Short mmCIF file of C-alpha atoms in Angstrom, two decimals:
data_model
loop_
_atom_site.label_atom_id
_atom_site.label_comp_id
_atom_site.label_asym_id
_atom_site.label_seq_id
_atom_site.Cartn_x
_atom_site.Cartn_y
_atom_site.Cartn_z
CA UNK A 370 14.84 -22.30 -4.38
CA UNK A 371 17.76 -19.92 -5.49
CA UNK A 372 20.25 -18.37 -3.06
CA UNK A 373 22.55 -14.96 -3.50
CA UNK A 374 24.80 -13.51 -0.84
CA UNK A 375 25.42 -9.74 -0.40
CA UNK A 376 22.40 -9.08 -2.80
CA UNK A 377 21.26 -6.04 -3.79
CA UNK A 378 17.79 -5.32 -2.51
CA UNK A 379 17.23 -1.80 -4.40
CA UNK A 380 16.17 -3.11 -7.48
CA UNK A 381 13.75 -5.56 -5.89
CA UNK A 382 11.75 -2.12 -4.75
CA UNK A 383 9.63 0.38 -6.61
CA UNK A 384 11.58 3.02 -4.73
CA UNK A 385 14.86 1.39 -6.36
CA UNK A 386 16.68 2.35 -2.74
CA UNK A 387 18.17 0.42 -0.44
CA UNK A 388 21.58 -1.52 0.79
CA UNK A 389 22.14 -5.25 0.54
CA UNK A 390 20.69 -8.08 2.16
CA UNK A 391 23.46 -10.60 3.91
CA UNK A 392 21.30 -13.44 1.89
CA UNK A 393 18.66 -13.15 -0.49
CA UNK A 394 16.41 -16.19 -1.07
CA UNK A 395 14.07 -16.39 -3.97
CA UNK A 396 11.34 -19.18 -3.25
CA UNK A 397 8.83 -20.06 -5.89
CA UNK A 398 6.69 -22.54 -4.11
CA UNK A 399 4.58 -22.53 -0.84
CA UNK A 400 6.84 -25.03 0.38
CA UNK A 401 10.25 -23.28 -0.52
CA UNK A 402 8.69 -20.24 1.53
CA UNK A 403 7.81 -22.19 4.52
CA UNK A 404 11.61 -23.94 4.22
CA UNK A 405 13.14 -20.49 4.12
CA UNK A 406 11.15 -19.23 7.21
CA UNK A 407 11.62 -22.21 9.20
CA UNK A 408 15.44 -21.97 8.50
CA UNK A 409 15.61 -18.61 9.39
CA UNK A 410 13.73 -18.84 12.65
CA UNK A 411 15.68 -22.19 13.65
CA UNK A 412 18.87 -20.22 13.11
CA UNK A 413 17.56 -17.20 14.98
CA UNK A 414 18.44 -15.17 11.49
CA UNK A 415 16.50 -11.97 11.17
CA UNK A 416 13.98 -12.36 8.07
CA UNK A 417 12.67 -9.60 5.62
CA UNK A 418 9.90 -10.99 3.33
CA UNK A 419 9.71 -9.06 0.31
CA UNK A 420 6.88 -9.53 -2.46
CA UNK A 421 6.52 -6.64 -5.04
CA UNK A 422 8.51 -4.30 -3.25
CA UNK A 423 6.00 -1.52 -3.47
CA UNK A 424 5.65 -0.67 0.05
CA UNK A 425 9.15 -0.82 1.43
CA UNK A 426 11.62 1.64 2.36
CA UNK A 427 14.98 -0.29 3.16
CA UNK A 428 17.80 1.75 4.90
CA UNK A 429 21.25 2.40 2.82
CA UNK A 430 23.13 -0.14 4.99
CA UNK A 431 20.85 -2.95 3.90
CA UNK A 432 19.60 -5.63 5.70
CA UNK A 433 21.77 -8.03 8.03
CA UNK A 434 19.97 -11.06 7.65
CA UNK A 435 17.47 -13.48 4.95
CA UNK A 436 15.53 -11.34 2.67
CA UNK A 437 12.93 -13.84 1.28
CA UNK A 438 11.60 -12.55 -2.07
CA UNK A 439 8.12 -14.49 -2.56
CA UNK A 440 7.97 -15.37 -6.21
CA UNK A 441 5.27 -18.05 -6.21
CA UNK A 442 2.88 -18.09 -8.73
CA UNK A 443 -0.81 -19.30 -9.37
CA UNK A 444 -4.39 -18.21 -9.98
CA UNK A 445 -7.52 -20.18 -9.97
CA UNK A 446 -11.02 -18.79 -10.58
CA UNK A 447 -13.66 -21.17 -9.38
CA UNK A 448 -17.27 -19.37 -9.84
CA UNK A 449 -17.32 -16.19 -8.21
CA UNK A 450 -14.13 -17.49 -5.82
CA UNK A 451 -10.52 -16.35 -6.60
CA UNK A 452 -7.49 -18.12 -5.17
CA UNK A 453 -4.25 -16.45 -5.96
CA UNK A 454 -0.58 -17.16 -4.82
CA UNK A 455 0.98 -14.48 -2.87
CA UNK A 456 3.49 -13.87 -5.33
CA UNK A 457 1.20 -13.10 -8.23
CA UNK A 458 1.37 -9.56 -9.69
CA UNK A 459 -1.35 -7.88 -8.18
CA UNK A 460 -2.50 -5.69 -11.03
CA UNK A 461 -2.54 -8.92 -13.30
CA UNK A 462 -5.03 -10.73 -11.05
CA UNK A 463 -7.14 -7.72 -11.34
CA UNK A 464 -7.10 -7.67 -14.95
CA UNK A 465 -8.10 -11.72 -14.93
CA UNK A 466 -11.25 -10.89 -12.67
CA UNK A 467 -12.33 -8.21 -15.10
CA UNK A 468 -11.78 -10.31 -17.91
CA UNK A 469 -13.61 -13.20 -16.43
CA UNK A 470 -16.63 -10.75 -15.82
CA UNK A 471 -16.49 -10.76 -12.10
CA UNK A 472 -16.55 -7.68 -9.86
CA UNK A 473 -15.20 -6.32 -6.33
CA UNK A 474 -11.73 -5.52 -7.13
CA UNK A 475 -11.82 -3.61 -10.44
CA UNK A 476 -11.06 -0.28 -8.82
CA UNK A 477 -7.91 -1.72 -7.35
CA UNK A 478 -6.37 -1.77 -10.95
CA UNK A 479 -2.67 -0.71 -11.16
CA UNK A 480 -1.65 -0.93 -7.79
CA UNK A 481 2.14 -2.23 -8.13
CA UNK A 482 3.17 -5.13 -5.62
CA UNK A 483 1.96 -8.60 -5.19
CA UNK A 484 -1.40 -10.23 -4.19
CA UNK A 485 0.28 -11.40 -0.91
CA UNK A 486 0.82 -7.83 0.47
CA UNK A 487 -2.79 -6.93 0.05
CA UNK A 488 -3.96 -8.43 3.00
CA UNK A 489 -1.43 -6.78 5.13
CA UNK A 490 -1.81 -3.37 4.39
CA UNK A 491 -5.65 -4.12 3.36
CA UNK A 492 -4.97 -1.95 0.27
CA UNK A 493 -7.51 0.40 -0.83
CA UNK A 494 -8.24 3.05 -3.49
CA UNK A 495 -10.80 4.69 -5.39
CA UNK A 496 -13.86 3.16 -2.95
CA UNK A 497 -12.57 -0.24 -2.71
CA UNK A 498 -10.65 -2.26 -0.17
CA UNK A 499 -9.35 -5.78 -0.49
CA UNK A 500 -11.09 -6.36 3.03
CA UNK A 501 -14.45 -6.17 1.51
CA UNK A 502 -14.06 -9.18 -0.53
CA UNK A 503 -11.20 -11.20 1.20
CA UNK A 504 -12.78 -14.39 2.44
CA UNK A 505 -9.62 -16.29 3.56
CA UNK A 506 -5.77 -16.05 4.05
CA UNK A 507 -3.57 -18.82 3.92
CA UNK A 508 -0.34 -18.09 5.99
CA UNK A 509 2.30 -20.00 7.93
CA UNK A 510 2.18 -19.15 11.33
CA UNK A 511 5.72 -18.74 12.55
CA UNK A 512 4.81 -18.69 16.37
CA UNK A 513 2.81 -22.17 15.55
CA UNK A 514 5.15 -23.67 13.13
CA UNK A 515 2.34 -24.61 10.87
CA UNK A 516 0.17 -23.37 8.02
CA UNK A 517 -3.27 -21.89 9.12
CA UNK A 518 -6.21 -20.19 7.13
CA UNK A 519 -7.58 -17.13 8.47
CA UNK A 520 -11.29 -16.09 7.79
CA UNK A 521 -11.62 -12.60 6.62
CA UNK A 522 -13.07 -11.81 10.11
CA UNK A 523 -9.98 -13.32 12.08
CA UNK A 524 -7.59 -11.17 9.65
CA UNK A 525 -8.69 -7.68 12.08
CA UNK A 526 -8.97 -5.66 8.81
CA UNK A 527 -9.22 -1.67 9.54
CA UNK A 528 -7.97 1.35 7.17
CA UNK A 529 -4.73 0.17 6.11
CA UNK A 530 -4.18 -2.07 8.92
CA UNK A 531 -4.58 -5.65 9.40
CA UNK A 532 -3.81 -8.60 11.89
CA UNK A 533 -0.69 -8.99 9.74
CA UNK A 534 0.67 -5.71 10.00
CA UNK A 535 -0.30 -5.55 13.98
CA UNK A 536 1.91 -8.76 14.37
CA UNK A 537 4.65 -8.49 11.38
CA UNK A 538 6.91 -11.17 12.68
CA UNK A 539 4.19 -13.77 13.37
CA UNK A 540 2.33 -14.52 9.73
CA UNK A 541 3.86 -15.06 6.13
CA UNK A 542 0.98 -14.68 3.71
CA UNK A 543 1.07 -17.95 1.13
CA UNK A 544 -2.29 -17.44 -0.59
CA UNK A 545 -5.60 -15.09 -0.57
CA UNK A 546 -8.87 -16.05 -1.35
CA UNK A 547 -11.67 -13.47 -2.44
CA UNK A 548 -15.46 -13.83 -2.73
CA UNK A 549 -16.29 -11.81 -6.06
CA UNK A 550 -19.77 -10.86 -7.96
CA UNK A 551 -21.04 -11.83 -11.19
CA UNK A 552 -23.02 -8.87 -11.78
CA UNK A 553 -23.41 -9.69 -15.82
CA UNK A 554 -20.47 -7.69 -16.63
CA UNK A 555 -21.16 -4.76 -14.59
CA UNK A 556 -18.94 -3.12 -11.64
CA UNK A 557 -19.57 -3.04 -8.36
CA UNK A 558 -21.39 0.03 -7.14
CA UNK A 559 -19.02 3.16 -7.64
CA UNK A 560 -18.37 4.51 -4.34
CA UNK A 561 -15.85 7.03 -4.85
CA UNK A 562 -16.70 10.43 -6.23
CA UNK A 563 -13.59 11.19 -8.29
CA UNK A 564 -14.44 7.75 -10.20
CA UNK A 565 -17.97 8.42 -10.56
CA UNK A 566 -17.14 12.26 -12.12
CA UNK A 567 -14.63 10.55 -14.60
CA UNK A 568 -16.91 7.84 -15.62
CA UNK A 569 -19.82 10.42 -15.78
CA UNK A 570 -22.26 8.48 -13.58
CA UNK A 571 -23.61 8.96 -10.02
CA UNK A 572 -22.23 7.34 -7.03
CA UNK A 573 -23.77 4.02 -6.24
CA UNK A 574 -23.93 3.44 -9.94
CA UNK A 575 -22.92 0.40 -11.58
CA UNK A 576 -21.01 0.36 -14.85
CA UNK A 577 -19.12 -1.98 -17.26
CA UNK A 578 -16.12 -3.69 -15.71
CA UNK A 579 -13.76 -3.14 -18.21
CA UNK A 580 -14.57 0.48 -18.25
CA UNK A 581 -14.34 0.60 -14.52
CA UNK A 582 -10.71 -0.71 -14.67
CA UNK A 583 -9.46 1.74 -17.52
CA UNK A 584 -10.79 4.66 -15.89
CA UNK A 585 -8.93 3.91 -12.58
CA UNK A 586 -5.69 3.04 -14.20
CA UNK A 587 -6.11 6.52 -16.32
CA UNK A 588 -6.65 8.22 -13.19
CA UNK A 589 -3.36 6.50 -11.47
CA UNK A 590 -1.25 7.26 -14.12
CA UNK A 591 -2.03 10.93 -13.99
CA UNK A 592 -0.88 10.99 -10.84
CA UNK A 593 2.12 8.75 -11.45
CA UNK A 594 0.66 5.93 -9.59
CA UNK A 595 1.27 3.14 -12.42
CA UNK A 596 4.76 1.98 -12.75
CA UNK A 597 7.07 3.35 -15.34
CA UNK A 598 10.44 2.78 -15.61
CA UNK A 599 11.24 5.98 -17.41
CA UNK A 600 8.99 7.90 -15.08
CA UNK A 601 10.61 9.24 -11.96
CA UNK A 602 7.41 10.08 -10.67
CA UNK A 603 6.75 6.30 -10.08
CA UNK A 604 9.76 5.79 -8.28
CA UNK A 605 7.87 5.64 -5.10
CA UNK A 606 5.84 3.69 -2.79
CA UNK A 607 2.86 5.35 -4.10
CA UNK A 608 0.74 7.22 -1.12
CA UNK A 609 3.90 7.68 1.49
CA UNK A 610 1.37 8.86 4.01
CA UNK A 611 -1.86 7.32 5.01
CA UNK A 612 -4.96 10.05 5.60
CA UNK A 613 -4.80 10.94 9.25
CA UNK A 614 -8.09 9.56 11.51
CA UNK A 615 -8.91 12.31 14.16
CA UNK A 616 -11.18 12.37 17.19
CA UNK A 617 -13.81 14.92 17.24
CA UNK A 618 -11.67 17.06 19.58
CA UNK A 619 -8.33 16.77 17.40
CA UNK A 620 -10.74 17.52 14.20
CA UNK A 621 -12.00 20.79 15.97
CA UNK A 622 -8.45 21.72 17.13
CA UNK A 623 -7.50 21.20 13.42
CA UNK A 624 -10.25 22.94 12.10
CA UNK A 625 -9.34 25.92 14.21
CA UNK A 626 -6.07 25.81 12.75
CA UNK A 627 -7.29 25.86 9.47
CA UNK A 628 -9.17 28.95 9.52
CA UNK A 629 -6.49 30.62 11.47
CA UNK A 630 -3.89 29.94 8.63
CA UNK A 631 -6.11 29.85 5.59
CA UNK A 632 -9.14 31.82 6.42
CA UNK A 633 -12.52 31.55 7.61
CA UNK A 634 -14.18 30.01 4.61
CA UNK A 635 -11.71 27.30 4.13
CA UNK A 636 -13.11 23.87 5.18
CA UNK A 637 -10.77 20.73 5.19
CA UNK A 638 -11.74 17.70 3.93
CA UNK A 639 -13.90 15.51 6.37
CA UNK A 640 -15.14 12.27 5.99
CA UNK A 641 -16.75 9.84 8.50
CA UNK A 642 -14.44 7.52 9.99
CA UNK A 643 -16.45 5.46 12.52
CA UNK A 644 -17.94 6.65 15.63
CA UNK A 645 -16.62 9.99 17.20
CA UNK A 646 -13.68 10.10 14.43
CA UNK A 647 -13.40 11.79 11.10
CA UNK A 648 -10.79 11.27 8.21
CA UNK A 649 -9.24 14.04 6.52
CA UNK A 650 -6.50 14.15 3.36
CA UNK A 651 -3.22 13.80 3.80
CA UNK A 652 -2.36 15.12 0.59
CA UNK A 653 -4.50 18.18 1.09
CA UNK A 654 -2.45 18.76 4.57
CA UNK A 655 0.71 18.67 2.41
CA UNK A 656 -0.16 20.84 -0.22
CA UNK A 657 -1.83 23.44 2.18
CA UNK A 658 1.29 23.14 3.99
CA UNK A 659 3.32 24.48 1.27
CA UNK A 660 4.74 20.98 -0.02
CA UNK A 661 3.33 21.55 -3.45
CA UNK A 662 3.88 19.19 -6.50
CA UNK A 663 7.53 18.88 -7.25
CA UNK A 664 8.73 20.25 -3.96
CA UNK A 665 12.63 19.95 -3.26
CA UNK A 666 15.77 20.62 -4.84
CA UNK A 667 17.50 17.21 -4.04
CA UNK A 668 17.42 13.68 -5.42
CA UNK A 669 14.31 12.75 -3.57
CA UNK A 670 11.40 15.24 -4.21
CA UNK A 671 7.68 15.09 -4.13
CA UNK A 672 6.03 13.88 -7.33
CA UNK A 673 5.23 16.44 -9.99
CA UNK A 674 1.89 14.59 -10.38
CA UNK A 675 0.53 14.09 -6.71
CA UNK A 676 1.90 15.68 -3.32
CA UNK A 677 1.13 12.30 -1.34
CA UNK A 678 3.92 10.40 -3.17
CA UNK A 679 7.93 10.82 -2.46
CA UNK A 680 10.02 9.98 -5.52
CA UNK A 681 13.40 9.10 -6.09
CA UNK A 682 14.65 11.27 -8.89
CA UNK A 683 17.15 8.96 -10.21
CA UNK A 684 20.37 9.21 -7.64
CA UNK A 685 18.58 9.28 -4.03
CA UNK A 686 19.69 7.54 -0.96
CA UNK A 687 17.24 6.31 1.32
CA UNK A 688 18.43 9.11 3.73
CA UNK A 689 17.61 11.84 1.23
CA UNK A 690 13.80 10.47 1.00
CA UNK A 691 13.86 10.10 4.86
CA UNK A 692 15.10 13.64 5.03
CA UNK A 693 12.62 14.75 2.76
CA UNK A 694 9.75 12.99 4.55
CA UNK A 695 10.58 14.18 7.73
CA UNK A 696 10.56 18.04 6.62
CA UNK A 697 6.99 17.01 5.31
CA UNK A 698 5.81 15.69 8.43
CA UNK A 699 7.37 18.38 10.68
CA UNK A 700 5.99 21.08 8.33
CA UNK A 701 2.17 19.59 8.29
CA UNK A 702 2.43 19.47 12.19
CA UNK A 703 3.53 22.84 12.50
CA UNK A 704 1.17 24.28 10.31
CA UNK A 705 -2.03 22.44 11.17
CA UNK A 706 -1.15 20.36 14.49
CA UNK A 707 -1.48 17.04 12.79
CA UNK A 708 1.14 14.05 12.74
CA UNK A 709 1.24 12.19 9.43
CA UNK A 710 2.36 8.59 9.44
CA UNK A 711 3.98 6.67 6.93
CA UNK A 712 2.45 4.29 5.14
CA UNK A 713 5.27 2.07 3.51
CA UNK A 714 7.21 -0.42 5.86
CA UNK A 715 10.67 0.78 6.97
CA UNK A 716 13.27 -1.48 7.42
CA UNK A 717 16.39 -0.69 9.36
CA UNK A 718 15.43 3.00 9.58
CA UNK A 719 12.55 5.34 10.52
CA UNK A 720 11.22 8.64 10.49
#
């Protein structure tokens, strides 16, 4: 276990923002993770768990407590079962499953961050979510003081949400287990229209796994969603806002605002989201409210490649980023009556 005091946290996040932690502990085994958590809990010390740092917005004042960086390693494939340590790089885990000819997470290629974060956020993209393939999550239960194994059903997955996100002070993810599919080297059925178009196939078709992964990586890179230290469009947390899910009544009011603002011939994106609900596009809302690609004049701006990503152009502070986020939220609410919700976890700050 490696311990630093007054340790910078900005280099551990993809935003490259945030002040220092009073104490930074780097744990490389599950036992070290548990020991660090128990020590903090026994001493009543605030605890911040950091994986890949791709979903964190840390305040400029930093974190007054123990920051625990999970750097555990380990990936094991047994037949169609994958077990991966929480600290493994997620994109590397996806690549390994594709090389092994196993389908189910190939369209989640290129997503930054660690494997342990995927069940917390129910990570999803291009028609796949980890909830569809996670069979078990091994976690340390801080309330019970023991390691537990939760089935996929017990994880309480929903859109960008889970039991872990609902109760963030209780569980620390140690390992994640997936049930994948051997489809003779083919992908899972392609569900996302943009992916299908890029592949030249129909929705529901299968394609070679490597081709599916490469296509998703190309699509993500075109939106600045694949990490590149030289590209400030990737100094972000990916999608900063979740896609709003509206009741039918809320959607009708939103639809009326769209027609009033943009004309009767404009139809906003709408997707089924469970009984009595519809999901619309946060990126569409942001763009149509006037916040186009590259918006902003300060050190924090909207990505030049994708309106859903807020970025650090190199000299930003967290307050710069939050000021931009608040401006976007207020603008979308004024234009369309819809309130955007941030996807990244905020530490010591809020919108």
